[in-house]
Structures are given as C-alpha cells and as structure tokens.
Amino acid sequence: MQYRGDNLMSVKRTNRSAAMRILHRSGAMSRKRLAENMGLTPAAITKIVGEMIAEGLLSEGEMLQTGGAGRREILIDLNPDAGIALGVLINTGQVLLSAVRLDGQVLFSEEITIAPQADADRLLPHIVSRLTELTEQNRIDEEKIIGLGIAVRGICSADGELVVNSFGALQQENYPLRARLEKATGFHCVMANNVRALFAAEMFFSREEDGGSQFFLRCEYGIGAALSIEGKIWHGVTEQCAEIGHIPVIRRGGKPCSCGKSGCLETIASPGAIREDALAVLSPTETPNLWKIKEKKGREELSLSDIFSAAQNGDAAVGEIVDRAAEALASALKSVIYLVDPGRIVLYGRMFDEPYYLSRLIAEMQEGVDSGHAVEVKKSAWNQQLEKKAAGLVAVEEFFNQGGIR
Ligand SMILES: [Zn+2]
C-alpha cells in the first residue's frame, strides 16, 4: 500500500463531497447540524457552505424554529438543478440515451435499437449526434452539463477506460469507449459496468446511511449481479465480481452461453432461457394452456407472463422448466448467502414482478438455509425504473465524489 498526503485542494474536495452526500442522504438541515454531522467547526462549515451557495450548488431554504428564545435557523439543501448529467447505457441490441438532474430525476430518455455485435466505431457518431439533438430539443443548457455517464454490459477495465468484453453488445474487444466518447462530446465521461451502475442507482435512491453488505441480482437479458461490502461496490481482481450468471451448472450438453462457454446458470435460469425452453415444449397436448395463449396472440408474442400463467394453471411441462430455473438461481444465491453473509439480496428485473415466479424462488431460497442468517430477500423498490437513471447517475456520483468541483 502506498501512503500519500493530502493537499488543500483535496481536503476541500473531501469536505464538499461529504456535505453533498449528507444533504443528499438526510435532506435539508441547518449549518449547525451539518457541522455536527461532519465533525467540523461552525466557522469551517460557514466557509464551505458559503462557497457552494455562491456557485449555486446549495440553496438556502425554509427557516427552522429552534429553542425557547425563538431563534431561527436557515436550512440549507442541495440544489438538484445545479447540474445535469447525460447518460448512455449500452446493452445487446439496445442503447438508452438520457439526462438526469443531480437528484436523479429524468429530464429525457430515448431508447435506440441497434444490431447485436454493433460496430462501436460506427455506433458512436450516431449516439453523439442523437444525444446532441435530444439535448437541444429539451432545451438543456450546455453550461449546466457536469459530464456523461456510460453504463455498459460486460467487463470494463479497472481504470474505467476500456470495454474489455461486452458479451455481444459491441463487436470490438478492449475498446477505449470512455476516451472516444469524451473526445466526441467534449464532456467529462465516466464509465461503469451496467449492473454495477444499476446497483449504485438503487443505493443512491435508497439514501441509506449504512449501505451494509448487499447482493444485487439483475435478471433481464441475462443474469448479472453486483456485490457491496460495507456500502462499497466490490470489483474483484479481474473486474468480474459478481458474474454469477456464468457459474457452470450443466456439466455436459448445456446450451451455449453469450460468454462463449456452455451450460452456465444464465442458459437455464434467465428470462430468455425460460422462454426458449418453454417454447421448445409447446404443444396442444403437453402444454394446453400455453398453446391456447399462442393461438390467440402468436408464438413470437408469448411473454414471460404467459409462460408463468400457463405453469400456474397446470401446464406441467412448463411448470418443470420454471421450477428448474428457480431452483438453479436459488442454489447460486444460497452460495452467496453462505459465502458473503450479506444483509440483503435485492432482486431486480421484470420476472420478479411476477408473483408466481417470485413465490417459487423465495420458497427455493428458504430450503436449506439455517435461521442463523439474517438475510433479507426483497424486490427492488425501483424495479424496472433504474435503467433511464443509472448511466447519468454514474456521472452524478463522480460529481459528488469531486465535491461538485468540475
Ligand atoms: Zn456464460
């Protein structure tokens, strides 16, 4: 470990950053309470807050009546309009462009369909020009833009520069996406893995004082996850924490996976895999309920909801597929419980909005876990709502870390 000193600028950033985090987490408060929270003298707080008010980052608001003498204290708060972050989220076949305020409120978002294995060199100019158009159409003041957050599927390099492998979203490997977008837009860019960005957004909105140790599981295109230890997201030595979707579960004859292997958890337990497996057994005799729905809306339109409803109504073959998927996922999560002993497992993705599936999963999760574990398993309070916010919040987080100094 290398030990380094702090210069005055870094102390200033640290103090301003702490003030922003406390106000974001706890809401408006007096200078006095902020000083107590930060362990600084009232004089130091007055100086810090004064500067930040002058810059427009903080605002003075309501008066707070304190004490018997009727002394009044002014509350200070973060000004959510003080900055705007742009966001680019890249998944396989999809790019989501967005802009958020400092409190994560979405100012615009637009989904663009792209080809799988997209050529990044050709995709980038398209992203940049559309983002510029959206910024103009939504009358966003360029002066207010604090940066651009990038959230991308797959493995990013530890320094946040390269998309090492996006597992089918982009054609290129080891692509310097951050620097290319920074050069093309002129905005400061920060890049993160998409699941970690969603998890960071979840923590941003939950405003919990102590993030504790949590495991965030996201099932959408595939199965992704992220782990926090004492409030900090853990990356792992090769930036692959926590890719539980690629734990091998079928030893021989498993289906090919997007990662290049076969038989991964994702190939039997992801929403895509459940749908594929259910369609493979679709027949008027074996799966009469699902068949009836197919006759009405067409094979291509069969959704995960239709599959769960067919299983619930007695299609045994479909029920087996769903049970096998829930069992495999629960088994992986039980390993997490025993290995990490997290305080909470957060479930994120549309399949967790399906009561039938969720009850199967929770039942499997309880099987064989002793009562000594205090893990809370719950669906995200912002389920399916964080995609539009996550990429922009990557830049907002960086802005908070820098104490709002651009
Ligand atoms: Zn895999």
Short mmCIF file of C-alpha atoms and ligand atoms in Angstrom, two decimals:
data_model
loop_
_atom_site.label_atom_id
_atom_site.label_comp_id
_atom_site.label_asym_id
_atom_site.label_seq_id
_atom_site.Cartn_x
_atom_site.Cartn_y
_atom_site.Cartn_z
CA MET A 1 0.00 0.00 0.00
CA GLN A 2 1.18 3.47 -0.87
CA TYR A 3 0.69 6.28 1.64
CA ARG A 4 0.14 9.76 0.33
CA GLY A 5 -0.51 13.15 1.86
CA ASP A 6 -3.47 15.42 1.24
CA ASN A 7 -3.04 18.87 -0.23
CA LEU A 8 -5.51 21.68 0.47
CA MET A 9 -7.45 21.14 -2.75
CA SER A 10 -8.04 17.52 -1.86
CA VAL A 11 -9.22 18.48 1.65
CA LYS A 12 -11.61 20.95 0.07
CA ARG A 13 -12.99 18.28 -2.27
CA THR A 14 -13.38 15.81 0.58
CA ASN A 15 -15.27 18.29 2.77
CA ARG A 16 -17.54 19.46 -0.03
CA SER A 17 -18.18 15.89 -1.10
CA ALA A 18 -19.13 14.91 2.46
CA ALA A 19 -21.51 17.88 2.70
CA MET A 20 -23.19 16.88 -0.58
CA ARG A 21 -23.55 13.23 0.50
CA ILE A 22 -25.01 14.16 3.89
CA LEU A 23 -27.52 16.60 2.37
CA HIS A 24 -28.48 14.08 -0.32
CA ARG A 25 -28.98 11.34 2.27
CA SER A 26 -30.69 13.30 5.04
CA GLY A 27 -32.26 16.25 3.25
CA ALA A 28 -32.16 19.94 4.21
CA MET A 29 -30.58 20.89 7.53
CA SER A 30 -29.12 23.87 9.35
CA ARG A 31 -25.44 24.79 9.11
CA LYS A 32 -25.15 23.84 12.77
CA ARG A 33 -26.44 20.31 12.22
CA LEU A 34 -24.30 19.89 9.12
CA ALA A 35 -21.25 20.93 11.15
CA GLU A 36 -22.14 18.34 13.80
CA ASN A 37 -22.64 15.67 11.16
CA MET A 38 -19.30 16.39 9.54
CA GLY A 39 -17.34 16.92 12.73
CA LEU A 40 -16.19 20.38 11.61
CA THR A 41 -16.30 23.76 13.33
CA PRO A 42 -19.20 26.14 12.56
CA ALA A 43 -16.66 28.56 11.04
CA ALA A 44 -15.37 25.92 8.64
CA ILE A 45 -18.92 24.97 7.61
CA THR A 46 -19.89 28.60 7.07
CA LYS A 47 -16.97 28.98 4.65
CA ILE A 48 -17.67 25.74 2.74
CA VAL A 49 -21.42 26.34 2.53
CA GLY A 50 -20.92 29.99 1.55
CA GLU A 51 -18.80 28.98 -1.43
CA MET A 52 -21.21 26.30 -2.51
CA ILE A 53 -24.21 28.64 -2.28
CA ALA A 54 -22.34 31.21 -4.38
CA GLU A 55 -21.74 28.52 -7.01
CA GLY A 56 -25.42 27.55 -6.97
CA LEU A 57 -24.74 24.01 -5.71
CA LEU A 58 -26.54 24.59 -2.43
CA SER A 59 -29.56 26.72 -1.72
CA GLU A 60 -30.94 28.37 1.39
CA GLY A 61 -34.50 27.45 2.13
CA GLU A 62 -37.01 27.27 4.94
CA MET A 63 -36.46 28.67 8.40
CA LEU A 64 -36.31 26.30 11.29
CA GLN A 65 -37.59 27.46 14.68
CA THR A 66 -35.20 26.37 17.41
CA GLY A 67 -35.01 26.74 21.16
CA GLY A 68 -37.21 28.68 23.56
CA ALA A 69 -35.79 32.05 22.58
CA GLY A 70 -37.35 31.64 19.16
CA ARG A 71 -34.03 31.66 17.37
CA ARG A 72 -34.45 30.81 13.76
CA GLU A 73 -32.07 28.80 11.69
CA ILE A 74 -31.98 28.70 7.94
CA LEU A 75 -32.00 25.30 6.30
CA ILE A 76 -29.60 24.58 3.50
CA ASP A 77 -30.12 21.94 0.84
CA LEU A 78 -28.63 20.58 -2.35
CA ASN A 79 -29.89 22.33 -5.44
CA PRO A 80 -30.92 19.49 -7.78
CA ASP A 81 -30.93 21.87 -10.76
CA ALA A 82 -27.32 22.90 -10.25
CA GLY A 83 -26.12 20.31 -12.74
CA ILE A 84 -27.30 17.91 -15.39
CA ALA A 85 -25.68 14.60 -16.29
CA LEU A 86 -26.07 12.87 -19.63
CA GLY A 87 -26.22 9.09 -19.81
CA VAL A 88 -25.51 6.37 -22.36
CA LEU A 89 -26.48 2.82 -21.42
CA ILE A 90 -25.39 0.07 -23.81
CA ASN A 91 -26.94 -3.40 -23.85
CA THR A 92 -27.08 -6.06 -26.52
CA GLY A 93 -29.37 -4.66 -29.24
CA GLN A 94 -30.21 -1.52 -27.29
CA VAL A 95 -28.82 1.89 -26.39
CA LEU A 96 -30.60 4.16 -23.92
CA LEU A 97 -29.81 7.88 -24.04
CA SER A 98 -30.83 10.02 -21.10
CA ALA A 99 -30.28 13.10 -18.98
CA VAL A 100 -30.81 13.41 -15.22
CA ARG A 101 -30.66 16.16 -12.60
CA LEU A 102 -28.45 15.87 -9.52
CA ASP A 103 -31.28 14.12 -7.64
CA GLY A 104 -31.63 11.51 -10.39
CA GLN A 105 -34.85 12.90 -11.85
CA VAL A 106 -35.01 12.06 -15.56
CA LEU A 107 -35.13 15.03 -17.95
CA PHE A 108 -35.28 12.92 -21.11
CA SER A 109 -34.68 9.39 -22.23
CA GLU A 110 -34.80 7.62 -25.54
CA GLU A 111 -34.25 4.02 -26.50
CA ILE A 112 -32.45 3.22 -29.73
CA THR A 113 -32.49 -0.26 -31.22
CA ILE A 114 -29.09 -1.36 -32.51
CA ALA A 115 -27.78 -4.55 -34.08
CA PRO A 116 -26.23 -7.12 -31.76
CA GLN A 117 -22.42 -7.10 -32.08
CA ALA A 118 -22.63 -3.44 -33.10
CA ASP A 119 -19.54 -1.85 -34.65
CA ALA A 120 -18.57 0.70 -31.97
CA ASP A 121 -16.77 2.97 -34.47
CA ARG A 122 -19.98 3.34 -36.46
CA LEU A 123 -22.29 3.44 -33.43
CA LEU A 124 -20.50 6.29 -31.64
CA PRO A 125 -21.17 9.11 -34.15
CA HIS A 126 -24.83 8.06 -34.16
CA ILE A 127 -25.01 8.18 -30.33
CA VAL A 128 -23.28 11.56 -30.19
CA SER A 129 -25.47 13.23 -32.83
CA ARG A 130 -28.72 11.92 -31.33
CA LEU A 131 -27.63 12.96 -27.84
CA THR A 132 -26.86 16.46 -29.14
CA GLU A 133 -30.30 16.65 -30.79
CA LEU A 134 -32.08 15.49 -27.62
CA THR A 135 -30.14 18.00 -25.53
CA GLU A 136 -31.20 20.80 -27.85
CA GLN A 137 -34.84 19.63 -28.16
CA ASN A 138 -35.14 19.51 -24.38
CA ARG A 139 -33.58 22.98 -24.06
CA ILE A 140 -30.81 21.76 -21.80
CA ASP A 141 -28.29 24.46 -21.01
CA GLU A 142 -24.91 23.08 -22.06
CA GLU A 143 -23.24 25.11 -19.32
CA LYS A 144 -25.06 23.00 -16.76
CA ILE A 145 -23.83 19.65 -18.07
CA ILE A 146 -21.45 18.17 -15.49
CA GLY A 147 -20.50 15.15 -17.57
CA LEU A 148 -21.60 11.99 -19.28
CA GLY A 149 -22.00 8.64 -17.59
CA ILE A 150 -21.59 5.43 -19.56
CA ALA A 151 -23.04 2.13 -18.35
CA VAL A 152 -22.13 -0.84 -20.48
CA ARG A 153 -22.79 -4.55 -20.42
CA GLY A 154 -19.91 -6.90 -19.69
CA ILE A 155 -16.42 -6.37 -18.35
CA CYS A 156 -14.84 -2.91 -18.16
CA SER A 157 -11.17 -2.42 -17.33
CA ALA A 158 -10.37 -1.45 -13.72
CA ASP A 159 -9.38 2.08 -14.77
CA GLY A 160 -12.79 2.62 -16.42
CA GLU A 161 -11.22 3.16 -19.85
CA LEU A 162 -11.87 0.01 -21.87
CA VAL A 163 -14.84 -2.18 -22.66
CA VAL A 164 -12.88 -5.41 -22.32
CA ASN A 165 -15.74 -7.70 -23.41
CA SER A 166 -19.37 -6.65 -23.77
CA PHE A 167 -20.57 -10.21 -24.48
CA GLY A 168 -22.25 -9.46 -27.77
CA ALA A 169 -23.27 -5.80 -27.36
CA LEU A 170 -20.27 -4.37 -29.22
CA GLN A 171 -18.20 -6.08 -31.89
CA GLN A 172 -14.86 -4.82 -30.56
CA GLU A 173 -12.98 -6.06 -27.52
CA ASN A 174 -10.74 -3.82 -25.37
CA TYR A 175 -12.44 -0.80 -26.90
CA PRO A 176 -11.49 2.63 -25.45
CA LEU A 177 -15.11 3.76 -25.21
CA ARG A 178 -14.68 6.33 -22.42
CA ALA A 179 -11.96 8.34 -24.16
CA ARG A 180 -13.69 8.11 -27.56
CA LEU A 181 -16.96 9.45 -26.18
CA GLU A 182 -15.13 12.14 -24.21
CA LYS A 183 -13.35 13.30 -27.37
CA ALA A 184 -16.53 13.20 -29.47
CA THR A 185 -18.76 15.04 -26.97
CA GLY A 186 -16.29 17.31 -25.18
CA PHE A 187 -17.87 16.30 -21.85
CA HIS A 188 -16.07 14.60 -18.99
CA CYS A 189 -17.01 10.91 -19.28
CA VAL A 190 -17.08 8.18 -16.63
CA MET A 191 -17.74 4.53 -17.41
CA ALA A 192 -19.04 1.60 -15.35
CA ASN A 193 -20.46 -1.86 -15.82
CA ASN A 194 -24.24 -1.66 -16.34
CA VAL A 195 -25.27 -3.88 -13.40
CA ARG A 196 -22.97 -2.00 -11.02
CA ALA A 197 -24.47 1.25 -12.35
CA LEU A 198 -28.00 -0.05 -11.64
CA PHE A 199 -26.93 -1.13 -8.15
CA ALA A 200 -25.29 2.25 -7.49
CA ALA A 201 -28.55 3.91 -8.62
CA GLU A 202 -30.51 1.66 -6.22
CA MET A 203 -28.24 2.78 -3.35
CA PHE A 204 -28.43 6.42 -4.47
CA PHE A 205 -32.22 6.42 -4.24
CA SER A 206 -32.44 4.33 -1.07
CA ARG A 207 -30.42 7.03 0.75
CA GLU A 208 -29.47 4.58 3.49
CA GLU A 209 -26.87 5.75 5.94
CA ASP A 210 -25.09 2.45 6.07
CA GLY A 211 -25.27 0.59 2.78
CA GLY A 212 -24.16 -2.56 4.62
CA SER A 213 -23.33 -5.59 2.54
CA GLN A 214 -25.81 -6.26 -0.18
CA PHE A 215 -26.09 -8.52 -3.19
CA PHE A 216 -27.89 -7.01 -6.18
CA LEU A 217 -29.23 -9.54 -8.67
CA ARG A 218 -30.45 -8.43 -12.03
CA CYS A 219 -32.25 -10.82 -14.38
CA GLU A 220 -33.16 -9.26 -17.68
CA TYR A 221 -31.25 -10.10 -20.83
CA GLY A 222 -29.08 -12.45 -18.88
CA ILE A 223 -28.23 -12.80 -15.21
CA GLY A 224 -25.97 -10.13 -13.75
CA ALA A 225 -25.12 -9.21 -10.21
CA ALA A 226 -23.13 -6.80 -8.09
CA LEU A 227 -21.91 -7.01 -4.52
CA SER A 228 -21.37 -4.26 -1.98
CA ILE A 229 -19.29 -4.66 1.13
CA GLU A 230 -19.88 -2.03 3.81
CA GLY A 231 -21.52 0.24 1.28
CA LYS A 232 -18.79 0.00 -1.38
CA ILE A 233 -19.22 -1.94 -4.60
CA TRP A 234 -16.66 -4.72 -4.83
CA HIS A 235 -14.98 -5.20 -8.22
CA GLY A 236 -12.86 -8.32 -7.85
CA VAL A 237 -9.35 -8.88 -9.15
CA THR A 238 -10.48 -9.22 -12.78
CA GLU A 239 -13.48 -6.86 -12.60
CA GLN A 240 -15.83 -9.84 -12.77
CA CYS A 241 -17.49 -9.63 -9.38
CA ALA A 242 -20.23 -10.85 -9.31
CA GLU A 243 -20.88 -12.68 -12.59
CA ILE A 244 -22.97 -15.46 -11.09
CA GLY A 245 -24.86 -15.88 -14.36
CA HIS A 246 -21.81 -17.67 -15.70
CA ILE A 247 -21.39 -20.25 -12.97
CA PRO A 248 -21.36 -23.57 -14.83
CA VAL A 249 -24.39 -25.63 -13.75
CA ILE A 250 -24.76 -28.16 -16.58
CA ARG A 251 -21.63 -30.24 -16.99
CA ARG A 252 -22.32 -31.83 -20.37
CA GLY A 253 -24.64 -30.90 -23.20
CA GLY A 254 -25.60 -27.48 -21.85
CA LYS A 255 -26.79 -24.72 -24.15
CA PRO A 256 -24.20 -22.26 -25.50
CA CYS A 257 -23.94 -19.06 -23.45
CA SER A 258 -23.26 -15.46 -24.51
CA CYS A 259 -19.91 -15.70 -22.67
CA GLY A 260 -18.65 -18.37 -25.03
CA LYS A 261 -18.98 -21.31 -22.62
CA SER A 262 -21.98 -23.61 -22.35
CA GLY A 263 -24.23 -24.74 -19.54
CA CYS A 264 -23.96 -21.53 -17.49
CA LEU A 265 -26.68 -20.63 -14.95
CA GLU A 266 -27.86 -17.98 -17.40
CA THR A 267 -28.67 -20.67 -20.01
CA ILE A 268 -31.37 -22.20 -17.81
CA ALA A 269 -32.43 -19.54 -15.32
CA SER A 270 -32.53 -16.23 -17.22
CA PRO A 271 -35.84 -14.89 -18.56
CA GLY A 272 -34.62 -15.55 -22.12
CA ALA A 273 -33.72 -19.16 -21.30
CA ILE A 274 -37.06 -19.85 -19.57
CA ARG A 275 -38.91 -18.53 -22.60
CA GLU A 276 -36.77 -20.51 -25.04
CA ASP A 277 -37.21 -23.74 -23.05
CA ALA A 278 -40.97 -23.23 -22.76
CA LEU A 279 -41.32 -22.64 -26.50
CA ALA A 280 -39.38 -25.83 -27.14
CA VAL A 281 -42.01 -27.93 -25.34
CA LEU A 282 -45.01 -26.02 -26.70
CA SER A 283 -47.67 -28.44 -27.96
CA PRO A 284 -51.51 -28.73 -27.88
CA THR A 285 -51.35 -31.87 -25.73
CA GLU A 286 -48.37 -31.25 -23.40
CA THR A 287 -48.90 -27.53 -22.76
CA PRO A 288 -52.60 -26.85 -23.47
CA ASN A 289 -52.72 -23.54 -21.56
CA LEU A 290 -49.69 -22.06 -23.26
CA TRP A 291 -50.94 -23.40 -26.60
CA LYS A 292 -54.26 -21.58 -26.12
CA ILE A 293 -52.47 -18.28 -25.48
CA LYS A 294 -50.23 -18.88 -28.52
CA GLU A 295 -53.30 -19.46 -30.75
CA LYS A 296 -54.63 -16.08 -29.64
CA LYS A 297 -51.53 -13.89 -29.90
CA GLY A 298 -48.95 -15.81 -31.94
CA ARG A 299 -45.79 -17.69 -30.94
CA GLU A 300 -43.46 -14.69 -31.18
CA GLU A 301 -45.65 -12.64 -28.85
CA LEU A 302 -45.59 -15.17 -25.99
CA SER A 303 -44.27 -13.36 -22.94
CA LEU A 304 -42.74 -14.45 -19.67
CA SER A 305 -46.09 -13.61 -18.03
CA ASP A 306 -47.88 -16.00 -20.39
CA ILE A 307 -45.41 -18.75 -19.53
CA PHE A 308 -45.80 -18.27 -15.77
CA SER A 309 -49.59 -18.14 -16.11
CA ALA A 310 -49.57 -21.42 -18.12
CA ALA A 311 -47.43 -23.06 -15.42
CA GLN A 312 -49.70 -21.78 -12.67
CA ASN A 313 -52.78 -23.10 -14.49
CA GLY A 314 -51.43 -26.63 -14.74
CA ASP A 315 -49.10 -26.98 -17.74
CA ALA A 316 -46.80 -29.44 -16.00
CA ALA A 317 -44.07 -29.35 -18.65
CA VAL A 318 -43.85 -25.56 -18.37
CA GLY A 319 -44.02 -25.77 -14.59
CA GLU A 320 -40.99 -28.06 -14.56
CA ILE A 321 -38.97 -25.57 -16.60
CA VAL A 322 -39.89 -22.71 -14.29
CA ASP A 323 -39.13 -24.80 -11.20
CA ARG A 324 -35.77 -25.88 -12.57
CA ALA A 325 -34.89 -22.25 -13.33
CA ALA A 326 -35.94 -21.05 -9.87
CA GLU A 327 -34.08 -23.91 -8.19
CA ALA A 328 -30.84 -23.21 -10.10
CA LEU A 329 -30.96 -19.50 -9.34
CA ALA A 330 -31.82 -20.10 -5.68
CA SER A 331 -28.94 -22.53 -5.40
CA ALA A 332 -26.48 -19.90 -6.68
CA LEU A 333 -27.95 -17.31 -4.28
CA LYS A 334 -27.61 -19.72 -1.37
CA SER A 335 -23.89 -19.98 -2.13
CA VAL A 336 -23.77 -16.19 -1.93
CA ILE A 337 -25.54 -16.24 1.44
CA TYR A 338 -23.09 -18.74 2.91
CA LEU A 339 -20.01 -17.14 1.35
CA VAL A 340 -20.67 -13.42 1.80
CA ASP A 341 -23.32 -13.39 4.54
CA PRO A 342 -24.97 -10.27 3.09
CA GLY A 343 -27.65 -8.32 4.95
CA ARG A 344 -29.85 -8.10 1.90
CA ILE A 345 -30.37 -9.61 -1.53
CA VAL A 346 -32.06 -7.16 -3.90
CA LEU A 347 -33.93 -8.68 -6.85
CA TYR A 348 -34.17 -6.54 -9.98
CA GLY A 349 -35.88 -7.40 -13.27
CA ARG A 350 -39.30 -7.94 -14.76
CA MET A 351 -39.53 -11.61 -13.71
CA PHE A 352 -39.55 -10.53 -10.08
CA ASP A 353 -42.76 -8.61 -10.75
CA GLU A 354 -44.41 -11.99 -11.44
CA PRO A 355 -45.90 -13.27 -8.14
CA TYR A 356 -45.92 -16.90 -9.33
CA TYR A 357 -42.21 -16.93 -10.17
CA LEU A 358 -41.22 -14.86 -7.13
CA SER A 359 -43.02 -17.22 -4.74
CA ARG A 360 -41.27 -20.25 -6.34
CA LEU A 361 -37.89 -18.55 -6.00
CA ILE A 362 -38.41 -17.48 -2.39
CA ALA A 363 -39.59 -20.99 -1.45
CA GLU A 364 -36.44 -22.46 -3.02
CA MET A 365 -34.29 -19.85 -1.25
CA GLN A 366 -35.64 -20.87 2.14
CA GLU A 367 -34.87 -24.52 1.55
CA GLY A 368 -31.72 -25.47 3.41
CA VAL A 369 -30.75 -22.04 4.75
CA ASP A 370 -30.47 -22.09 8.52
CA SER A 371 -32.14 -19.47 10.67
CA GLY A 372 -28.79 -18.02 11.77
CA HIS A 373 -28.62 -16.00 8.57
CA ALA A 374 -30.29 -12.61 8.74
CA VAL A 375 -30.51 -12.02 5.02
CA GLU A 376 -33.49 -10.07 3.75
CA VAL A 377 -34.53 -11.05 0.21
CA LYS A 378 -36.57 -8.33 -1.45
CA LYS A 379 -37.55 -6.95 -4.80
CA SER A 380 -36.05 -3.56 -5.62
CA ALA A 381 -38.33 -0.67 -4.66
CA TRP A 382 -37.37 0.80 -8.06
CA ASN A 383 -37.77 -2.38 -10.07
CA GLN A 384 -37.55 -1.69 -13.83
CA GLN A 385 -37.25 2.06 -13.22
CA LEU A 386 -33.49 2.50 -12.89
CA GLU A 387 -32.36 1.96 -16.50
CA LYS A 388 -33.17 5.53 -17.50
CA LYS A 389 -31.32 6.90 -14.50
CA ALA A 390 -28.32 4.61 -13.97
CA ALA A 391 -25.94 5.89 -16.67
CA GLY A 392 -26.48 9.57 -15.82
CA LEU A 393 -26.03 8.78 -12.14
CA VAL A 394 -22.57 7.35 -12.88
CA ALA A 395 -21.59 10.94 -13.75
CA VAL A 396 -23.56 12.37 -10.81
CA GLU A 397 -21.69 10.03 -8.41
CA GLU A 398 -18.37 11.23 -9.82
CA PHE A 399 -19.54 14.85 -9.41
CA PHE A 400 -20.42 14.12 -5.76
CA ASN A 401 -17.02 12.45 -5.25
CA GLN A 402 -15.31 15.56 -6.61
CA GLY A 403 -17.27 17.77 -4.24
CA GLY A 404 -19.07 19.42 -7.14
CA ILE A 405 -15.80 20.85 -8.47
CA ARG A 406 -15.69 20.48 -12.24
ZN ZN B 1 -21.88 -17.93 -19.59
#
